[in-house]
Coordinates of C-alpha atoms and ligand atoms in Angstrom, one line a residue:
M18 CA -9.1 -32.3 -6.3
N19 CA -12.1 -30.4 -7.7
I20 CA -11.0 -26.6 -6.7
S21 CA -13.8 -23.8 -7.3
Q22 CA -13.7 -21.8 -10.1
R23 CA -13.3 -18.8 -7.7
G24 CA -9.9 -20.1 -6.5
L25 CA -8.4 -20.9 -10.0
N26 CA -9.5 -17.8 -11.2
L27 CA -6.9 -15.8 -9.1
T28 CA -3.9 -14.6 -10.9
P29 CA -0.4 -15.5 -9.9
S30 CA 1.7 -13.0 -8.0
E31 CA 3.9 -11.7 -10.4
P32 CA 6.1 -9.6 -7.6
R33 CA 6.1 -12.7 -5.9
K34 CA 6.9 -14.9 -9.5
I35 CA 9.9 -12.5 -9.7
Y36 CA 11.1 -13.1 -5.7
D37 CA 10.9 -16.1 -6.2
E38 CA 13.0 -16.5 -9.1
A39 CA 15.6 -14.5 -7.3
Q40 CA 15.8 -17.1 -4.6
K41 CA 17.7 -19.3 -7.3
Y42 CA 20.6 -16.9 -7.5
S43 CA 22.9 -15.9 -4.9
G44 CA 24.2 -12.3 -4.4
V45 CA 20.8 -10.8 -5.5
I46 CA 20.2 -7.9 -4.4
D47 CA 16.3 -7.6 -3.9
L48 CA 14.2 -4.7 -4.5
T49 CA 11.1 -6.0 -4.9
L50 CA 9.1 -6.7 -1.4
G51 CA 7.8 -3.5 0.4
D52 CA 8.9 -4.9 3.7
P53 CA 10.7 -2.6 5.7
D54 CA 13.8 -4.0 6.9
L55 CA 14.2 -1.2 10.1
P56 CA 13.3 -3.1 13.4
P57 CA 9.9 -1.8 15.0
P58 CA 10.6 0.3 17.9
E59 CA 12.1 -0.9 21.1
N60 CA 9.0 -0.2 23.7
V61 CA 6.4 -1.8 20.8
K62 CA 8.9 -5.2 20.8
I63 CA 9.2 -5.6 24.8
A64 CA 5.3 -4.8 24.7
A65 CA 4.7 -7.8 22.2
S66 CA 7.0 -10.2 24.3
R67 CA 5.8 -8.6 27.6
A68 CA 2.3 -9.7 26.5
I69 CA 3.1 -13.2 25.4
M70 CA 4.9 -14.2 28.9
D71 CA 2.0 -12.5 31.1
G72 CA -0.3 -15.2 29.1
K73 CA -2.5 -12.5 27.1
T74 CA -2.7 -15.1 24.5
R75 CA -6.2 -15.4 23.9
Y76 CA -8.8 -14.3 21.6
S77 CA -10.3 -10.5 22.5
A78 CA -13.2 -9.5 21.2
N79 CA -13.9 -9.6 17.1
A80 CA -13.2 -6.1 16.6
G81 CA -10.1 -6.2 19.0
L82 CA -9.7 -4.7 22.9
A83 CA -11.2 -2.1 23.7
E84 CA -8.0 0.0 24.9
L85 CA -6.8 -0.5 21.3
R86 CA -9.8 0.6 19.6
Q87 CA -9.9 3.8 22.1
K88 CA -6.3 4.6 21.0
I89 CA -7.3 4.3 17.6
A90 CA -9.9 6.7 17.5
D91 CA -7.8 9.2 19.6
E92 CA -5.6 9.0 16.7
A93 CA -8.1 9.6 14.0
D94 CA -9.2 12.4 16.1
R95 CA -6.0 14.3 16.0
E96 CA -5.6 13.2 12.3
Y97 CA -9.0 13.9 10.9
G98 CA -11.0 16.3 13.5
I99 CA -13.4 13.4 13.5
D100 CA -15.3 12.0 16.8
F101 CA -15.3 7.7 16.2
D102 CA -17.6 5.7 18.4
S103 CA -14.5 3.3 19.2
S104 CA -16.8 0.6 20.1
K105 CA -19.1 1.0 16.8
E106 CA -17.0 2.6 13.8
I107 CA -13.4 0.8 14.3
I108 CA -12.4 -2.7 14.0
V109 CA -8.7 -3.9 14.2
T110 CA -7.9 -6.2 11.8
V111 CA -4.8 -8.6 10.5
G112 CA -2.5 -6.0 9.1
A113 CA -4.5 -3.6 6.7
M114 CA -4.7 -6.4 4.2
E115 CA -7.6 -7.7 6.2
A116 CA -9.6 -4.5 6.6
A117 CA -9.2 -4.7 2.7
Y118 CA -10.4 -7.5 2.3
L119 CA -13.7 -7.1 4.7
S120 CA -14.6 -4.0 3.4
L121 CA -14.6 -5.1 -0.3
W122 CA -16.5 -8.3 0.9
S123 CA -18.9 -6.1 2.8
L124 CA -19.8 -3.9 0.4
L125 CA -19.6 -5.8 -3.2
D126 CA -22.1 -8.5 -4.2
P127 CA -21.4 -10.2 -7.6
G128 CA -21.5 -8.0 -10.6
D129 CA -21.1 -4.9 -8.7
E130 CA -18.0 -2.5 -9.9
A131 CA -15.2 -1.3 -8.3
I132 CA -13.5 1.4 -9.4
I133 CA -9.7 1.0 -8.6
V134 CA -7.1 3.9 -9.2
A135 CA -4.2 2.3 -11.5
P136 CA -1.3 1.5 -11.1
F137 CA -2.4 -0.6 -8.0
W138 CA -1.7 -2.8 -4.9
I139 CA -2.5 -6.1 -6.9
N140 CA -4.7 -7.2 -3.9
Y141 CA -7.7 -4.9 -4.7
R142 CA -7.9 -6.4 -8.3
E143 CA -7.6 -10.2 -7.0
V144 CA -10.1 -9.6 -4.0
V145 CA -13.0 -7.9 -6.2
K146 CA -12.2 -10.7 -8.9
S147 CA -12.9 -13.2 -5.8
L148 CA -16.0 -11.6 -4.7
G149 CA -17.6 -12.2 -8.3
A150 CA -17.8 -8.5 -8.7
V151 CA -15.7 -6.3 -11.6
S152 CA -12.9 -4.4 -11.4
V153 CA -12.9 -1.0 -13.5
F154 CA -9.5 0.8 -13.9
V155 CA -8.9 4.7 -14.2
Y156 CA -5.1 4.8 -15.8
T157 CA -3.1 8.0 -14.4
R158 CA -0.3 8.9 -16.4
Q159 CA 3.4 9.8 -16.0
E160 CA 2.7 13.2 -17.4
D161 CA 0.6 13.8 -14.7
K162 CA 3.0 12.6 -11.9
F163 CA 0.2 9.7 -11.6
I164 CA -2.3 11.7 -10.1
V165 CA -5.7 10.7 -10.8
R166 CA -7.7 13.1 -13.2
P167 CA -11.5 13.3 -11.4
E168 CA -13.3 13.5 -14.5
E169 CA -11.5 10.0 -15.8
I170 CA -13.2 9.2 -12.4
E171 CA -16.8 9.9 -13.4
K172 CA -16.6 8.7 -17.0
Q173 CA -16.3 5.3 -15.4
I174 CA -19.2 5.2 -13.2
S175 CA -21.9 3.1 -14.4
S176 CA -25.2 2.3 -12.4
K177 CA -23.6 -0.6 -10.9
T178 CA -20.5 1.3 -9.3
K179 CA -20.1 1.1 -5.7
V180 CA -16.8 1.4 -4.3
L181 CA -14.1 3.8 -5.3
I182 CA -10.5 2.6 -4.1
L183 CA -8.1 5.4 -3.5
N184 CA -4.3 4.5 -2.3
S185 CA -2.7 8.1 -1.3
P186 CA 0.4 7.8 -1.1
S187 CA 0.3 5.0 -3.4
N188 CA 2.1 1.7 -3.5
P189 CA 3.5 1.3 -6.7
T190 CA 4.3 4.7 -7.2
G191 CA 4.8 7.2 -4.6
A192 CA 2.2 9.5 -5.4
V193 CA 0.5 11.7 -3.0
I194 CA -3.4 12.7 -4.3
P195 CA -3.5 17.0 -3.7
A196 CA -6.1 18.7 -1.8
D197 CA -7.8 19.7 -4.5
V198 CA -8.1 16.6 -6.1
L199 CA -9.5 15.5 -3.3
D200 CA -12.1 18.0 -3.0
R201 CA -13.4 17.2 -6.3
I202 CA -13.4 13.6 -5.9
A203 CA -15.1 13.7 -3.0
E204 CA -17.8 15.8 -4.8
I205 CA -17.9 12.9 -7.5
A206 CA -18.5 10.2 -4.7
V207 CA -21.3 12.1 -3.1
K208 CA -22.5 12.8 -6.8
H209 CA -23.1 9.1 -7.6
D210 CA -23.9 7.6 -3.6
L211 CA -20.6 6.0 -4.0
T212 CA -18.9 4.1 -1.2
V213 CA -14.7 5.1 -0.8
I214 CA -12.3 3.1 0.4
S215 CA -9.4 5.1 1.4
D216 CA -6.2 3.2 1.9
E217 CA -3.7 5.3 3.6
I218 CA -1.2 2.5 4.9
Y219 CA 1.8 4.9 3.9
S220 CA 0.5 8.1 5.5
R221 CA 3.1 8.6 7.8
L222 CA 5.9 8.4 5.0
V223 CA 5.5 11.4 3.7
Y224 CA 8.6 13.5 2.6
D225 CA 10.1 16.9 2.6
N226 CA 7.9 18.1 5.9
K227 CA 4.7 17.6 3.6
K228 CA 1.5 16.1 4.9
V229 CA -0.8 13.7 3.1
E230 CA -5.1 14.8 3.3
S231 CA -7.6 12.4 3.9
I232 CA -10.6 12.3 1.7
I233 CA -12.8 11.5 4.5
T234 CA -12.1 15.2 5.6
R235 CA -14.2 16.5 3.0
P236 CA -18.2 17.5 3.1
H237 CA -20.3 14.5 3.4
M238 CA -18.1 11.9 3.2
R239 CA -17.6 10.3 6.6
E240 CA -20.6 8.3 6.1
R241 CA -19.4 7.2 2.8
T242 CA -15.3 6.3 3.6
V243 CA -14.0 3.6 4.7
V244 CA -10.6 4.2 6.2
I245 CA -7.8 1.5 6.0
N246 CA -4.3 2.1 7.8
G247 CA -1.9 -0.4 9.7
F248 CA 1.2 -0.5 11.8
S249 CA 3.2 -2.3 9.2
K250 CA 4.9 0.5 7.1
R251 CA 4.7 3.6 9.4
Y252 CA 6.2 1.0 13.0
A253 CA 8.1 -1.6 10.3
M254 CA 5.8 -4.2 12.4
T255 CA 4.8 -6.0 8.8
G256 CA 4.6 -9.8 10.8
Y257 CA 2.8 -8.4 13.8
R258 CA 0.1 -8.5 11.0
I259 CA -2.6 -5.4 12.6
G260 CA -3.9 -2.8 11.2
W261 CA -7.9 -1.2 11.3
A262 CA -10.3 0.3 10.0
L263 CA -12.4 2.9 10.2
A264 CA -16.1 3.2 8.8
P265 CA -19.8 3.5 9.6
A266 CA -21.0 1.5 12.6
D267 CA -23.4 -0.2 10.2
L268 CA -20.7 -1.1 7.9
I269 CA -18.5 -2.1 11.3
R270 CA -21.0 -4.7 12.4
V271 CA -20.9 -6.7 9.2
M272 CA -17.3 -6.7 9.0
T273 CA -16.9 -7.6 12.4
Q274 CA -19.1 -10.4 12.3
M275 CA -17.5 -11.3 8.9
T276 CA -14.0 -11.6 11.0
E277 CA -15.1 -13.9 13.3
N278 CA -15.5 -16.2 10.3
I279 CA -12.4 -16.0 9.5
V280 CA -9.6 -15.3 12.1
A281 CA -11.7 -14.3 15.2
C282 CA -9.2 -11.6 15.8
A283 CA -5.9 -9.9 15.7
P284 CA -3.3 -11.8 17.3
L285 CA -3.6 -10.5 20.8
S286 CA 0.4 -10.0 21.4
S287 CA 0.1 -8.1 18.1
Q288 CA -2.8 -5.9 19.7
Y289 CA -0.7 -5.0 23.0
A290 CA 2.1 -4.2 20.9
A291 CA -0.1 -1.5 19.1
I292 CA -1.1 0.0 22.1
E293 CA 2.4 0.4 22.6
A294 CA 3.1 1.9 19.5
L295 CA 0.2 4.0 19.6
S296 CA 1.6 5.3 23.0
E297 CA 3.2 8.6 23.9
Q298 CA 6.7 6.6 24.7
T299 CA 7.1 6.0 21.1
D300 CA 9.4 7.7 19.2
E301 CA 9.3 5.9 15.2
A302 CA 10.7 9.0 13.5
Y303 CA 13.9 7.2 12.8
I304 CA 11.8 4.9 10.3
R305 CA 10.4 8.0 8.4
R306 CA 13.8 10.0 8.3
E307 CA 15.5 6.7 7.5
F308 CA 13.3 5.8 4.4
E309 CA 13.5 9.8 3.4
Q310 CA 17.4 9.2 3.4
R311 CA 16.9 6.5 1.1
R312 CA 14.4 8.2 -1.2
N313 CA 17.2 10.6 -1.3
C314 CA 19.7 8.3 -2.2
V315 CA 17.5 6.8 -5.0
I316 CA 16.6 10.2 -6.6
S317 CA 20.3 11.1 -7.0
E318 CA 21.6 7.3 -8.4
L319 CA 18.7 8.1 -10.9
E320 CA 20.0 11.4 -11.7
R321 CA 23.7 9.6 -12.7
T322 CA 22.0 6.9 -14.7
E323 CA 21.0 7.4 -18.0
N324 CA 18.0 6.1 -19.6
I325 CA 15.7 5.4 -16.9
S326 CA 13.4 8.5 -15.6
C327 CA 11.5 9.0 -12.7
V328 CA 8.9 11.6 -12.0
G329 CA 10.0 11.8 -8.2
I330 CA 9.2 10.1 -5.1
P331 CA 7.5 12.1 -2.5
A332 CA 6.1 9.2 -0.3
T333 CA 6.7 5.8 0.3
F334 CA 9.7 3.4 -0.3
Y335 CA 8.6 2.7 -4.0
G336 CA 10.1 4.3 -7.2
F337 CA 8.0 3.8 -10.1
L338 CA 10.9 3.8 -13.1
D339 CA 10.5 4.5 -16.7
V340 CA 13.0 2.6 -18.8
S341 CA 11.3 3.0 -21.9
A342 CA 14.7 4.4 -23.4
S343 CA 16.4 1.2 -22.5
G344 CA 14.6 -0.3 -25.8
M345 CA 13.4 -2.8 -23.5
T346 CA 9.7 -3.3 -21.6
G347 CA 9.6 -3.2 -18.5
E348 CA 9.4 -7.1 -18.1
E349 CA 12.2 -7.5 -20.2
F350 CA 14.2 -5.4 -18.2
A351 CA 13.4 -7.0 -15.3
M352 CA 14.2 -10.5 -16.3
L353 CA 17.4 -9.5 -17.8
L354 CA 18.8 -7.8 -15.2
L355 CA 17.9 -10.1 -12.8
K356 CA 20.0 -12.6 -14.7
N357 CA 22.7 -10.7 -16.2
K358 CA 23.4 -8.3 -13.1
K359 CA 21.4 -10.2 -10.0
V360 CA 19.0 -7.0 -9.3
A361 CA 15.9 -8.1 -8.5
L362 CA 13.0 -5.4 -9.7
V363 CA 9.3 -5.8 -10.7
H364 CA 8.0 -4.9 -14.0
G365 CA 5.5 -2.2 -14.1
S366 CA 2.7 -4.2 -15.8
A367 CA 2.0 -6.0 -12.6
Y368 CA 0.5 -3.1 -11.2
G369 CA -1.8 -2.3 -14.0
G370 CA -1.2 -4.0 -17.2
D371 CA 0.0 -3.2 -20.8
V372 CA -0.6 0.6 -19.9
Y373 CA 2.7 0.4 -17.6
R374 CA 5.1 -1.7 -19.6
N375 CA 7.3 0.8 -20.0
F376 CA 8.0 0.7 -16.4
V377 CA 9.4 -1.1 -13.1
R378 CA 9.3 -1.4 -9.3
I379 CA 11.5 -0.8 -7.2
A380 CA 11.1 -0.8 -3.1
F381 CA 13.7 0.5 -1.6
T382 CA 13.5 -1.3 1.8
M383 CA 17.8 -1.8 2.4
D384 CA 20.5 0.6 3.1
C385 CA 22.1 3.3 0.7
E386 CA 25.1 1.1 0.5
K387 CA 23.4 -1.4 -0.9
L388 CA 20.9 0.4 -3.1
K389 CA 24.1 2.5 -4.4
E390 CA 25.6 -0.9 -5.5
A391 CA 22.0 -1.8 -6.6
F392 CA 22.5 1.6 -9.2
R393 CA 25.8 0.8 -10.3
R394 CA 24.7 -2.8 -11.4
I395 CA 21.7 -0.9 -13.3
R396 CA 24.2 1.4 -14.6
E397 CA 26.7 -1.3 -16.2
F398 CA 23.5 -3.6 -17.6
M399 CA 22.4 -0.4 -19.5
K400 CA 25.8 0.2 -20.9
E401 CA 26.0 -3.6 -21.8
N402 CA 22.1 -3.2 -23.3
K403 CA 22.5 0.1 -24.9
N404 CA 20.0 1.1 -27.1
E405 CA 22.1 1.4 -30.4
Ligands
PMP20 N1 -2.3 -1.3 1.2 C1 -1.3 -1.4 0.4 C2 -1.2 -0.2 -0.6 C3 0.0 -2.0 0.7 O1 1.2 -1.7 -0.2 C4 0.0 -2.9 1.7 C5 1.2 -3.7 1.9 N2 2.0 -4.3 1.0 C6 -1.0 -3.2 2.5 C7 -2.4 -2.4 2.6 C8 -1.0 -4.1 3.8 O2 -0.5 -4.0 4.6 P1 -0.8 -4.8 5.6 O3 -1.7 -6.0 6.2 O4 0.8 -5.6 5.9 O5 -0.8 -3.9 7.1

């Protein structure tokens, strides 16, 4: 078969590679994939089942059910104090993943540049590449707790730059961009006429009673921001495949036309489940509470583990750990740890190249007992592979 060059150019997913490798062993503790193990709220499950049983199983409007878009608009109003027109400025998508794809597809022509803050969620780079556009990376540093330096974004802007992608809280570092840094980034975006894609999928998994802010609330940003969000993480609904984007009407119109050509609409039963999820009956607090406890567990295990450090995990269910003191690169560490101790995690370079060769990412989507066992094995591994 003659496969397209575009298709052949895609990079095989490194986290998936490790995940697949891990399937060859038994008794593996798998810290690779960011897929919450908790169940969605009970009323959400019932709403999804009921939708199927009631025959609500046909297509909806391409942009999603009007009732769901209205609920998303209401939530956006509460979150940002911004009034969105639910019939023009919102699209319901097949996960935040489709929202990311549609927005990049609608904003980038071949040769255009998108600035991506590294380390990053791999999909951004791959989608940009598949569109014949170019990713330009801004590398955050451990010493800055992986918070981007706005002046470094500005340095990377060229006449071809169209888009800046922000992901706060971040996969893979858990970093949350502070308010004053968002102010500066917004000024830069306005000055250089950039569109910002703000991926806020982890906005509800923020710990220590903190809240994350969105760049869309900054002056003149509403007209140049695409907010991406979804139900996967906050309600533990990854398999429902449902998310959304908020953006100016002209962009949503193009995204909606394109979705007609890819998926027609998000699965209808999931749309009904999403309406229920955004209703007042839903108590989703157990999900954040559970991940916060696990975060605490990971931090206390890390304190007992020599030669691995982490600058903190203020949000998400990921930890980006520095293993340089082990004398191994992240990749060597990941491969050997899997082989010798049956703990699977992903090397940091998968999320931004060589700059992050000394890191590994863990996803703590399992209970504390398993996490403790994972760290017990990691400590044993470190002892056996001591860097003399
Ligand atoms: N954005 C980021 C940063 C993610 O980590 C993920 C999932 N891993 C997504 C978007 C996509 O989420 P979904 O499509 O399940 O809503």
